[in-house]
XYZ file of C-alpha atoms in Angstrom:
771
model
C -21.441 -20.247 -25.878
C -18.676 -22.283 -27.712
C -16.861 -19.295 -27.840
C -17.125 -18.252 -24.233
C -14.600 -19.489 -21.670
C -16.191 -21.221 -18.683
C -13.049 -20.752 -16.568
C -13.591 -16.834 -16.495
C -16.930 -17.672 -14.367
C -14.920 -19.417 -12.007
C -12.168 -16.359 -11.779
C -15.309 -14.068 -11.413
C -16.555 -16.049 -8.391
C -12.960 -16.470 -6.695
C -12.462 -12.568 -7.214
C -15.967 -11.806 -5.833
C -14.893 -13.643 -2.592
C -11.835 -11.710 -2.497
C -13.437 -8.399 -3.045
C -16.536 -9.360 -0.651
C -15.312 -7.127 2.407
C -15.451 -4.219 0.349
C -18.651 -4.918 -1.336
C -20.244 -5.955 1.952
C -18.793 -3.215 4.378
C -19.980 0.298 4.582
C -17.139 3.154 4.782
C -13.312 2.276 4.860
C -10.958 2.355 8.043
C -9.497 5.588 9.571
C -5.867 4.589 10.488
C -4.693 2.963 7.437
C -3.413 4.111 4.188
C -6.808 3.835 2.633
C -7.684 6.987 4.782
C -4.882 8.954 2.925
C -5.956 7.894 -0.535
C -9.524 8.847 0.283
C -8.455 12.530 1.159
C -6.165 12.545 -1.867
C -8.841 11.350 -3.946
C -11.317 14.189 -2.569
C -8.367 16.828 -3.175
C -8.120 15.932 -6.795
C -11.634 16.150 -7.326
C -11.677 19.543 -5.866
C -8.667 20.560 -8.191
C -10.368 19.181 -11.076
C -13.514 20.707 -10.272
C -11.828 23.825 -10.028
C -10.285 23.786 -13.474
C -6.769 22.022 -12.646
C -6.877 19.111 -14.956
C -3.783 17.482 -14.140
C -2.536 19.402 -10.974
C 0.672 18.620 -9.444
C 0.053 20.694 -6.242
C -2.542 19.963 -3.724
C -3.698 23.352 -2.476
C -5.650 22.526 0.714
C -2.920 20.288 2.104
C -0.547 20.633 4.733
C -2.468 23.044 6.959
C -3.481 24.968 3.821
C 0.074 25.837 2.661
C -0.217 23.560 -0.078
C 1.894 20.206 -1.012
C 3.328 19.155 -4.225
C 2.249 15.487 -3.588
C 0.647 15.042 -6.987
C 3.866 15.962 -8.778
C 5.878 12.978 -7.126
C 3.089 10.657 -6.313
C 1.593 8.111 -9.277
C -1.632 9.346 -10.270
C -3.364 6.581 -12.128
C -5.549 5.086 -9.394
C -6.655 8.447 -8.194
C -7.683 9.352 -11.594
C -9.574 5.973 -12.003
C -11.004 6.777 -8.627
C -12.033 10.151 -10.294
C -14.023 8.468 -12.921
C -16.109 6.433 -10.178
C -16.479 9.685 -8.320
C -18.741 11.072 -11.516
C -21.167 8.071 -11.007
C -24.249 8.594 -9.110
C -24.141 7.833 -5.146
C -20.165 7.440 -5.431
C -18.411 9.464 -3.018
C -14.475 9.587 -2.608
C -14.711 6.634 -0.126
C -16.944 4.735 -2.601
C -14.721 5.505 -5.303
C -11.525 4.284 -3.593
C -13.483 0.903 -2.649
C -14.293 0.538 -6.326
C -10.356 0.778 -7.602
C -9.612 -1.689 -4.810
C -12.289 -3.938 -6.341
C -11.189 -3.236 -9.940
C -7.380 -4.335 -8.877
C -8.701 -7.600 -7.430
C -10.509 -8.439 -10.575
C -7.578 -7.373 -12.814
C -5.306 -9.901 -10.600
C -7.791 -12.818 -11.415
C -8.391 -12.187 -14.869
C -4.838 -11.458 -15.770
C -3.157 -14.454 -14.053
C -5.887 -16.610 -15.734
C -5.206 -15.190 -19.042
C -1.591 -15.598 -18.980
C -1.697 -18.948 -17.243
C -4.260 -20.321 -19.749
C -2.418 -19.234 -22.923
C 0.686 -21.125 -21.477
C -0.452 -23.989 -19.346
C -4.139 -24.692 -19.856
C -7.306 -23.936 -17.759
C -6.465 -26.172 -15.026
C -3.221 -24.821 -14.073
C -4.573 -20.923 -14.651
C -7.652 -21.657 -12.370
C -5.227 -23.060 -9.456
C -2.895 -20.111 -10.350
C -5.284 -17.734 -9.858
C -6.535 -19.184 -6.501
C -3.222 -19.177 -5.332
C -2.576 -15.583 -6.389
C -5.641 -13.759 -5.522
C -6.168 -15.766 -1.999
C -2.804 -15.261 -0.981
C -2.584 -13.250 2.524
C -0.721 -10.481 0.947
C -3.063 -9.809 -1.796
C -6.456 -10.945 0.115
C -5.768 -9.270 3.265
C -2.455 -7.360 3.936
C -2.351 -4.960 1.363
C -5.861 -4.095 0.885
C -7.178 -4.165 4.472
C -4.360 -4.292 7.072
C -2.336 -1.819 5.122
C -4.832 0.031 3.203
C -2.548 0.747 0.396
C -4.602 1.571 -2.543
C -2.042 1.991 -5.439
C 0.097 -1.041 -4.437
C -2.751 -3.463 -4.277
C -3.997 -2.210 -7.784
C -0.258 -2.878 -9.223
C -0.592 -6.370 -7.941
C -3.638 -6.272 -10.225
C -2.076 -4.661 -13.185
C 1.078 -6.720 -13.379
C -0.695 -9.976 -14.340
C -2.623 -8.248 -17.066
C 0.556 -6.828 -18.404
C 2.455 -9.857 -18.451
C -0.590 -11.533 -20.270
C -0.724 -8.785 -22.486
C 3.081 -9.014 -23.150
C 3.016 -12.569 -23.471
C 0.356 -12.449 -26.431
C 2.182 -9.740 -28.191
C 5.163 -11.994 -28.255
C 3.245 -14.887 -29.841
C 1.024 -12.978 -32.223
C 1.788 -9.064 -33.081
C -1.589 -7.546 -33.747
C -2.668 -4.319 -33.358
C -4.859 -5.164 -30.046
C -1.995 -6.971 -28.546
C 0.463 -4.177 -29.310
C -1.854 -1.343 -27.878
C -2.705 -3.295 -24.653
C 0.623 -4.231 -23.996
C 1.601 -0.620 -24.383
C -1.025 0.692 -22.258
C -0.402 -1.692 -19.292
C 3.100 -1.365 -19.428
C 2.413 2.496 -18.952
C -0.397 1.610 -16.192
C 2.410 -0.216 -14.257
C 4.522 2.718 -14.236
C 1.524 5.379 -13.324
C 0.133 3.015 -10.485
C 2.813 2.865 -7.699
C 6.200 4.557 -7.975
C 8.131 1.665 -6.294
C 6.116 -1.176 -7.555
C 6.536 0.283 -10.952
C 10.430 -0.182 -10.393
C 9.783 -3.758 -9.269
C 7.319 -4.836 -11.806
C 8.599 -3.067 -14.812
C 12.181 -4.751 -14.160
C 10.793 -7.947 -13.952
C 8.589 -7.662 -17.077
C 11.493 -6.488 -18.879
C 13.622 -9.016 -17.651
C 11.122 -11.728 -19.129
C 10.862 -10.103 -22.200
C 14.723 -10.507 -22.292
C 14.488 -13.880 -21.801
C 11.905 -14.401 -24.105
C 14.269 -12.799 -26.715
C 17.288 -15.044 -25.683
C 14.827 -18.208 -25.708
C 13.317 -17.293 -29.522
C 16.950 -16.705 -30.581
C 18.202 -19.977 -29.607
C 15.052 -21.746 -31.076
C 15.366 -19.700 -34.731
C 19.146 -20.679 -34.328
C 18.011 -24.590 -34.090
C 15.375 -24.104 -36.649
C 12.543 -25.024 -34.005
C 10.547 -21.911 -35.146
C 10.456 -19.277 -37.782
C 11.678 -15.541 -37.274
C 10.481 -13.690 -34.552
C 11.936 -10.449 -35.152
C 8.743 -8.834 -35.747
C 7.164 -9.600 -32.207
C 10.576 -8.763 -30.722
C 10.735 -5.282 -32.502
C 7.222 -4.440 -31.415
C 7.894 -5.747 -28.059
C 10.782 -3.196 -27.736
C 8.316 -0.492 -29.124
C 5.726 -1.431 -26.728
C 8.534 -0.564 -23.748
C 9.500 2.414 -25.547
C 6.348 3.815 -26.297
C 5.271 3.253 -22.694
C 8.232 4.942 -21.031
C 7.684 8.032 -23.404
C 4.001 8.089 -22.633
C 4.502 8.345 -18.961
C 7.193 10.833 -19.097
C 4.810 13.725 -17.994
C 4.718 11.941 -14.489
C 7.891 10.196 -13.888
C 10.662 12.841 -15.586
C 9.600 15.786 -13.541
C 9.283 13.327 -10.338
C 12.812 12.261 -10.759
C 14.321 15.561 -12.125
C 12.680 17.620 -9.204
C 13.483 15.374 -6.167
C 16.132 17.821 -5.061
C 13.301 20.516 -4.268
C 11.656 18.337 -1.567
C 12.756 16.349 1.621
C 12.772 12.944 0.051
C 15.541 11.840 2.283
C 13.271 11.457 5.079
C 11.849 8.346 3.631
C 15.001 6.521 3.572
C 16.690 7.984 6.521
C 19.098 5.499 8.360
C 17.648 4.237 11.422
C 13.768 5.554 10.882
C 10.966 3.415 10.428
C 11.274 3.446 6.580
C 15.063 2.062 6.852
C 15.019 -1.186 4.897
C 17.295 -2.968 7.277
C 14.439 -2.824 9.659
C 12.062 -4.849 7.469
C 13.623 -7.934 6.518
C 11.828 -11.276 7.002
C 13.051 -14.387 8.172
C 12.415 -17.874 6.741
C 9.908 -18.563 9.860
C 7.887 -15.757 8.873
C 7.858 -16.575 5.344
C 6.602 -20.154 5.921
C 4.308 -18.518 9.003
C 0.602 -19.022 8.701
C -1.925 -16.196 9.176
C -3.954 -15.908 12.162
C -7.644 -15.256 12.680
C -8.641 -11.736 12.780
C -10.112 -10.284 16.113
C -12.597 -7.434 15.920
C -11.956 -6.473 19.304
C -8.685 -5.213 18.691
C -7.460 -1.708 17.537
C -5.085 -2.943 15.089
C -5.259 -6.138 12.813
C -2.773 -8.626 13.788
C -1.260 -9.747 10.575
C 1.672 -11.706 9.733
C 3.733 -11.176 6.805
C 3.979 -14.605 4.866
C 3.506 -16.463 1.768
C 0.758 -18.704 2.659
C 1.048 -22.262 3.489
C -0.976 -23.466 0.619
C 0.827 -21.251 -1.724
C 4.105 -22.870 -0.534
C 2.750 -26.616 -0.967
C 1.401 -25.948 -4.443
C 4.364 -23.776 -5.274
C 7.365 -25.805 -4.079
C 6.083 -29.177 -4.800
C 4.359 -28.205 -7.861
C 7.601 -26.462 -9.072
C 9.574 -29.512 -8.940
C 6.956 -31.521 -11.229
C 6.528 -28.443 -13.411
C 10.069 -28.292 -14.270
C 10.654 -32.055 -14.417
C 7.360 -32.977 -16.253
C 5.180 -30.177 -17.188
C 4.886 -27.957 -20.154
C 7.328 -25.408 -21.371
C 9.677 -26.737 -18.763
C 12.122 -23.898 -19.349
C 9.656 -21.274 -19.076
C 8.734 -22.373 -15.649
C 12.283 -22.833 -14.636
C 12.799 -18.954 -15.296
C 9.741 -17.912 -13.003
C 11.327 -20.591 -10.405
C 14.540 -18.816 -10.560
C 13.011 -15.439 -10.269
C 10.993 -16.390 -7.121
C 14.242 -17.722 -5.420
C 15.911 -14.502 -6.261
C 12.919 -12.514 -4.931
C 13.007 -14.509 -1.589
C 16.764 -13.888 -1.271
C 15.914 -10.215 -1.412
C 13.825 -10.375 1.354
C 15.906 -12.124 3.797
C 18.271 -10.583 6.079
C 21.523 -12.188 4.021
C 20.656 -9.953 1.249
C 21.542 -6.721 3.163
C 24.631 -6.417 1.150
C 22.659 -6.124 -2.104
C 20.541 -3.562 -0.903
C 23.574 -1.676 0.136
C 25.358 -1.876 -3.205
C 22.251 -1.069 -5.033
C 21.114 2.334 -3.599
C 17.548 2.480 -5.503
C 16.437 -0.294 -3.599
C 16.503 1.577 -0.220
C 13.490 3.384 -1.632
C 11.770 0.196 -1.505
C 11.929 0.849 2.352
C 10.253 -2.845 3.218
C 11.652 -5.915 1.665
C 8.787 -7.391 2.261
C 6.919 -5.367 -0.293
C 8.294 -8.075 -2.571
C 5.683 -10.568 -1.233
C 3.181 -9.492 -3.766
C 5.977 -10.487 -6.751
C 6.862 -13.736 -4.871
C 3.095 -14.711 -4.649
C 2.604 -14.310 -8.349
C 5.636 -16.129 -9.228
C 4.920 -19.153 -7.017
C 1.326 -19.079 -8.369
C 2.625 -19.480 -11.875
C 5.071 -22.017 -10.798
C 2.568 -24.105 -8.870
C -0.014 -23.855 -11.504
C 2.413 -25.000 -14.074
C 2.622 -28.323 -12.539
C -0.977 -29.228 -13.688
C -0.179 -28.572 -17.148
C -0.345 -31.814 -18.534
C -3.179 -33.197 -16.721
C -5.380 -33.057 -19.772
C -2.737 -35.568 -21.223
C -2.554 -37.560 -18.614
C -5.767 -38.032 -16.929
C -9.108 -38.196 -17.721
C -11.916 -35.540 -17.856
C -13.320 -36.810 -14.521
C -9.815 -36.912 -12.801
C -9.397 -33.238 -13.951
C -12.461 -32.048 -12.407
C -11.798 -33.943 -9.243
C -8.027 -32.549 -8.860
C -9.239 -28.918 -9.920
C -12.378 -29.023 -7.790
C -10.677 -30.261 -4.474
C -7.683 -27.837 -5.002
C -9.946 -24.896 -5.526
C -11.966 -25.842 -2.511
C -9.162 -26.100 -0.399
C -7.726 -22.628 -1.395
C -11.125 -21.042 -0.858
C -11.550 -22.748 2.660
C -8.011 -21.866 3.987
C -8.522 -18.214 2.855
C -12.045 -17.576 4.564
C -10.631 -16.382 7.808
C -9.024 -13.548 5.897
C -12.210 -12.216 4.493
C -13.525 -11.529 7.923
C -12.928 -7.839 8.201
C -14.486 -5.934 11.154
C -17.096 -3.503 10.408
C -15.793 0.188 9.690
C -17.202 3.178 11.484
C -18.729 6.049 9.451
C -15.696 7.594 7.386
C -16.850 11.187 7.779
C -16.373 14.212 5.457
C -13.529 14.790 3.240
C -13.615 18.516 3.184
C -10.514 20.563 3.613
C -11.522 21.349 7.257
C -11.905 17.796 7.955
C -8.428 16.979 6.479
C -6.927 19.879 8.317
C -8.340 18.706 11.679
C -6.466 15.044 11.047
C -3.389 16.852 10.297
C -3.403 18.979 13.482
C -3.850 15.714 15.434
C -0.448 15.260 14.360
C -0.464 11.353 12.786
C 0.526 12.837 9.455
C 0.416 16.276 7.508
C -0.289 16.403 3.609
C -1.366 12.620 3.457
C 2.354 11.536 4.531
C 3.771 10.858 7.827
C 7.563 11.909 6.806
C 7.495 15.406 5.345
C 8.990 13.790 2.440
C 7.141 16.128 -0.164
C 7.778 19.390 1.911
C 9.910 21.753 -0.170
C 13.672 21.753 0.692
C 13.526 25.637 1.228
C 11.537 25.048 4.161
C 14.088 25.475 7.057
C 11.255 25.478 9.926
C 8.289 23.529 9.494
C 5.357 25.739 10.520
C 2.438 24.625 12.596
C -1.133 25.533 11.491
C -2.041 29.112 11.765
C -5.134 30.500 13.466
C -5.998 32.417 10.227
C -6.248 29.498 8.053
C -7.857 27.374 10.574
C -10.512 29.722 10.920
C -10.641 30.292 6.998
C -11.105 26.602 6.485
C -13.664 25.951 9.191
C -15.852 28.977 8.887
C -15.396 29.808 4.935
C -14.324 26.656 3.594
C -11.354 27.948 2.035
C -8.363 30.688 2.104
C -7.129 33.224 -0.160
C -3.608 32.393 1.888
C -2.848 36.001 2.523
C -1.181 36.697 5.897
C -3.555 39.445 7.185
C -1.447 40.077 10.368
C 1.469 41.209 8.544
C -0.206 43.748 6.355
C -0.093 47.430 7.576
C -3.091 49.175 8.304
C -2.906 51.453 4.984
C -2.808 48.093 2.846
C -6.066 46.756 1.480
C -5.719 43.380 -0.347
C -8.696 41.502 -1.974
C -8.631 37.895 -3.868
C -10.162 36.309 -6.557
C -9.675 32.658 -7.080
C -9.479 31.551 -10.722
C -8.268 27.857 -10.169
C -7.189 26.203 -7.111
C -3.628 27.212 -8.210
C -4.185 30.504 -9.884
C -4.945 33.551 -7.564
C -5.531 37.314 -8.326
C -4.468 39.583 -5.443
C -6.093 43.239 -5.648
C -4.056 45.500 -4.015
C -4.223 49.221 -2.832
C -1.428 50.992 -0.566
C 0.033 54.244 0.172
C 3.585 52.597 0.411
C 5.574 49.668 -0.934
C 4.893 46.713 0.851
C 5.636 42.896 1.022
C 2.658 40.543 0.235
C 2.969 37.575 2.434
C 1.312 34.381 1.577
C 0.562 31.089 3.409
C 1.751 28.833 0.393
C 5.178 26.966 0.338
C 7.454 28.136 -2.512
C 7.980 25.331 -4.874
C 9.201 25.538 -8.713
C 6.416 26.199 -10.805
C 4.833 29.285 -8.756
C 5.158 32.405 -11.162
C 4.048 35.910 -10.152
C 3.148 38.873 -12.201
C 2.394 42.522 -11.352
C -0.185 44.133 -13.821
C 1.234 41.451 -16.116
C 4.863 42.168 -15.763
C 6.797 39.025 -14.499
C 8.224 39.774 -10.997
C 10.527 37.681 -8.777
C 9.034 35.616 -5.750
C 11.107 36.129 -3.020
C 11.246 33.412 -0.103
C 9.858 33.971 3.259
C 12.119 32.544 5.845
C 12.177 30.351 7.812
C 8.816 28.732 6.694
C 9.759 28.787 2.923
C 6.425 30.905 2.337
C 6.053 32.922 -0.778
C 6.413 36.584 -0.817
C 6.259 39.271 -3.377
C 7.286 42.999 -3.121
C 4.191 45.081 -4.337
C 4.797 48.784 -5.249
C 2.349 51.694 -3.731
C -0.718 52.069 -5.641
C -3.356 50.050 -6.977
C -2.062 46.775 -8.623
C -3.170 43.234 -9.664
C -1.111 40.613 -8.464
C -1.039 37.278 -10.175
C 0.192 34.117 -8.692
C 0.077 30.959 -10.804
C 1.525 27.363 -10.594
C 2.654 26.522 -14.100
C 4.964 24.033 -15.882
C 8.795 24.373 -15.507
C 11.104 23.492 -18.371
C 11.277 20.173 -17.529
C 7.489 19.371 -16.930
C 7.156 21.002 -20.897
C 9.666 18.720 -21.978
C 8.143 15.564 -20.290
C 4.556 16.894 -21.879
C 6.264 16.746 -25.402
C 7.701 13.459 -24.755
C 4.638 12.030 -23.765
C 2.779 13.298 -26.628
C 5.667 11.819 -28.884
C 5.387 8.487 -27.271
C 1.279 8.587 -27.832
C 2.518 9.256 -31.721
C 5.016 6.335 -31.980
C 2.332 4.001 -30.354
C -0.364 5.077 -32.645
C 2.258 4.427 -35.680
C 2.965 1.261 -34.282
C -0.674 0.081 -34.167
C -1.583 1.550 -37.627
C 1.463 -0.214 -39.271
C 0.266 -3.653 -38.099
C -2.123 -5.802 -40.154
C -5.240 -7.087 -38.815
C -5.541 -10.495 -38.268
C -8.091 -12.461 -40.257
C -11.278 -12.330 -38.132
C -12.434 -15.875 -39.039
C -9.322 -17.431 -37.986
C -8.963 -15.465 -34.909
C -12.498 -16.992 -33.579
C -11.866 -20.609 -34.813
C -10.999 -21.755 -31.434
C -13.919 -23.734 -29.433
C -13.187 -22.508 -25.736
C -16.267 -23.839 -24.027
C -15.389 -26.387 -21.565
C -18.090 -28.363 -19.996
C -16.221 -30.364 -17.252
C -15.574 -26.841 -15.713
C -19.375 -26.477 -14.827
C -18.678 -28.974 -11.848
C -15.752 -27.112 -9.971
C -17.953 -23.733 -11.042
C -20.790 -25.163 -9.016
C -18.718 -26.180 -5.902
C -16.970 -23.020 -5.599
C -19.972 -21.110 -5.959
C -21.718 -23.675 -3.341
C -18.892 -22.929 -0.774
C -18.725 -19.464 -0.962
C -22.717 -19.448 -0.832
C -22.375 -21.457 2.535
C -19.828 -19.241 3.670
C -21.651 -16.025 2.883
C -24.783 -17.213 4.404
C -24.277 -19.737 7.254
C -20.544 -19.481 8.134
C -20.113 -15.746 8.282
C -23.272 -14.841 10.205
C -22.049 -17.212 12.906
C -18.725 -15.287 13.620
C -16.962 -18.732 14.196
C -14.005 -17.751 11.664
C -12.736 -14.696 13.772
C -12.472 -13.391 17.515
C -14.756 -10.928 18.733
C -13.396 -9.635 21.976
C -15.834 -7.097 23.141
C -16.297 -5.068 26.514
C -15.486 -1.969 27.905
C -13.408 -1.579 31.335
C -15.129 1.817 31.651
C -18.380 -0.135 32.440
C -16.829 -2.777 34.335
C -16.620 -5.237 31.617
C -13.118 -5.329 30.153
C -12.484 -6.845 26.816
C -11.527 -10.474 26.895
C -8.597 -10.477 24.708
C -9.267 -13.768 23.077
C -6.077 -14.408 21.048
C -3.843 -13.874 24.377
C -2.286 -17.053 25.763
C -2.609 -15.711 29.571
C -6.134 -13.831 30.534
C -5.626 -11.481 33.218
C -6.914 -8.066 34.597
C -4.165 -6.188 36.317
C -5.540 -2.361 36.608
C -2.639 0.378 36.849
C -4.382 2.852 38.737
C -7.769 3.856 37.661
C -6.216 4.222 33.945
C -5.218 1.285 32.055
C -5.802 -2.126 32.352
C -3.378 -5.139 31.392
C -6.184 -7.717 30.220
C -3.569 -10.470 28.736
C -0.209 -11.453 27.772
C 1.788 -13.810 25.609
C 5.013 -15.075 26.774
C 6.903 -18.306 26.734
C 6.603 -20.495 29.806
C 9.833 -21.230 30.175
C 12.664 -18.623 29.823
C 16.487 -19.539 29.952
C 19.797 -17.630 29.403
C 20.433 -16.515 25.740
C 16.923 -16.561 24.737
C 15.565 -14.108 22.723
C 11.965 -13.730 24.445
C 8.723 -12.638 22.216
C 6.204 -10.605 24.732
C 2.655 -9.464 23.615
C 0.631 -7.398 25.867
C -2.906 -6.496 25.543
C -3.903 -3.112 27.085
C -7.162 -1.546 27.444
C -7.987 1.935 28.914
C -10.293 2.183 31.761
C -11.607 5.763 30.959
C -10.847 8.415 28.385
C -7.017 9.157 28.891
C -5.747 12.859 28.846
C -1.967 11.519 29.170
C 0.340 9.635 27.006
C 1.656 6.868 28.817
C 4.919 5.053 28.047
C 5.650 1.168 28.606
C 8.761 -0.650 29.597
C 9.343 -4.565 29.427
C 12.350 -5.323 31.949
C 14.383 -8.134 32.950
C 15.111 -7.694 36.356
C 17.752 -9.190 38.757
C 16.880 -9.764 42.582
C 18.895 -6.794 43.376
C 16.635 -5.398 41.767
C 18.602 -4.108 38.537
C 17.408 -3.796 35.039
C 19.533 -6.323 33.138
C 18.099 -5.779 29.540
C 14.621 -3.903 28.578
C 12.261 -2.701 25.718
C 10.831 0.584 25.973
C 8.153 2.101 24.083
C 7.047 5.981 23.720
C 3.727 4.303 22.908
C 2.427 1.132 23.841
C 1.518 -0.685 20.752
C 2.721 2.250 18.801
C -0.527 3.903 19.435
C -0.467 6.766 21.596
C -2.860 6.353 24.682
C -4.870 9.472 24.320
C -6.389 8.116 21.278
C -7.377 4.527 22.546
C -10.842 3.697 22.348
C -12.649 2.268 25.336
C -14.401 -0.735 23.643
C -11.169 -2.130 21.973
C -7.655 -3.395 23.422
C -4.490 -2.481 22.014
C -1.532 -5.240 21.105
C 1.661 -4.206 22.085
C 4.637 -6.317 21.088
C 8.041 -6.349 22.529
C 11.246 -8.414 22.086
C 13.976 -8.752 24.721
C 17.425 -10.931 24.565
C 18.601 -12.436 27.721
C 21.817 -12.423 28.021
C 23.550 -15.826 27.704
C 26.164 -15.051 30.712
C 23.425 -14.463 33.501
C 24.907 -14.616 36.832
C 23.076 -16.911 39.159
C 20.137 -15.741 40.709
C 16.506 -15.197 40.342
C 15.292 -12.990 37.475
C 11.936 -11.621 36.693
C 10.211 -10.131 33.407
C 8.318 -7.184 34.367
C 6.032 -4.667 32.700
C 5.018 -1.100 33.930
C 3.386 1.846 32.485
C 5.313 5.409 33.236
C 3.998 8.868 31.979
C 4.967 9.918 28.579
C 6.453 13.316 29.529
C 9.964 13.638 30.590
C 8.790 16.189 33.325
C 6.874 13.185 34.884
C 8.465 9.940 35.100
C 6.112 8.731 37.800
C 4.832 5.073 37.046
C 1.058 3.923 37.283
C 0.877 1.743 40.445
C -0.491 -1.908 39.540
C -3.509 -2.409 41.725
C -2.932 -4.546 44.801
C 0.897 -4.659 44.536
C 3.603 -2.912 46.386
C 5.615 -2.542 42.961
C 5.526 -0.342 40.280
C 5.304 -3.304 37.966
C 3.626 -6.543 37.024
C 5.632 -9.589 36.762
C 5.013 -11.657 33.600
C 7.466 -14.420 34.231
C 10.097 -15.493 36.748
C 12.821 -17.831 36.281
C 16.324 -19.043 38.291
C 19.828 -19.410 37.093
C 21.541 -21.993 39.017
C 25.214 -21.749 39.841
């Protein structure tokens, strides 16, 4: 027991609380990115079972035409999920949840290890609570957004930081191997966060080199060339090992429509996603189980700010390793700068940044750095206070972090996820929210001039036969016979018999890597325009046409580079001398005084799970259905009302400022609920009307709440936010802020009539501008 670090039990308890929504809820939500990751894992499992060990092509995606998503999307979380999927009773949904949970525990244990080694256990445990229970890591990324790879990268990052730090202190085989593999994991987890975390970790490594060089020059410490050399080798090995992924991904981007993800003016344009200081310093709200979409606010966390900023000042002035703490503090300030609108010029200058799409994506790294800085403030407690003083400070801090975080663990129960077979995925694609598990067609081959809609033949094949041979049967002449054998999901044999030469047309997108042979002889693949499908000219008679997705030259080179990186890593391990085992185990790490905060944390978590959570007091629960005469009461709304627009939709509440003046920016939130299943898509408008009446300014949306009304559930409400800018130079007179619902089609602009009113709109606020 003397060799066991009690602090890890506290980390375990904190991570358990963060993971509790995944552990206690069945299923995963439809409508967040978690849905897409489940379908990708299911497709990977089918490809693997069919004999494609590392597929770059998703054969059943995009209406059955295939999609090269696995060539471009970081694969690690899906392969970890594949391992979980091999366990009994774990389907793709359960496996994705398991990867989410693993990422949470990695975040806690990695942060604790790094902070303990540098600042002590009190600092480490406070940093763990600050990081793991931050709004972005606890709720926004895993639940509101459902982004599996990004959430997992937030766990791998502190693990990699811990491993790198240990390598630079003690050059052992294990530290070198762990650093290399965790750096590789960063690259293979999430394309965009690999750029963020990889850049930061390399910057930290360079800073450590500079600091070590200065200390050697001053005679403070001995030669550190070995650790620096092996640190450099770890980065090099990691980059080479992961070449099989990143080199084809980067080289072959010209073969897809990647520009759609950074198109100016689109939803993914970074200019639309900067944060304000008020948002960064904002607080999270209670969740409402009666809402269709979670109401979350992108923020750092009020306690995270308090401990981070005040603690940062203390740490830099008084704490241990002040230079190192100062480095993290400076990096935090830089990261915050890149999330604010004032950094737009920097995003314009550095074009690669635009691929991040959302500047607020940096919140995860910001929370990690702030946790380190805040924890560092407690690094000298063991020298300045008694053991009982440390216990009181640590226990109260941990309990405060946990108590503030409890509302964000109140996730609404999910409905059954449903099947993950190819037909189910195609049905989701046909509904139009996404295709190929992406919403911007970013991986559609560039040779596709016109994106085709789903074909009746493939729909029937998937619905009734569970798969397809992709042959365009309608294009075959009467005297042509074609049968097919599926060798693997990306290897087809077509047996043809025809009296004349004919063109074999396949419902498969052409993409680099597809190769065809006829009777073993290579033939050219011709492009079927405008859809970009594969076509092959087949001579008369009986033939065997083989179509197979294979490596391109750059993919072959990438695999060779990856093998070379693995060899370099193993050579590096073999050259290192093992540390004396007795010396490595000499430290007594068992700390009795940590038992008190451990018990306190466990008691509070147990009280939450068995007392607070069952009462439902930590979340709203707006329930009811207008269709049954009991409209949802939108509990978070400032103004409760029920305004029926015809017999279709009810406005059940709204948020609007009580006083409106010229020059104001007015934030308005509308709460809608359907009165019956809707067959039309309705638009929404918020108008500032003069007494003419004439529209002065407005906010219009094609879909209220960015959610098509035809998909609205009857027992939940839709939250719909609008912003209107009131002109500063308004003419004297009376003004009204109004809301209405026109039909969604351009052909029909008729508006729904509010019940009991003579106008086609409802007045939210009115004000007068005096002469």
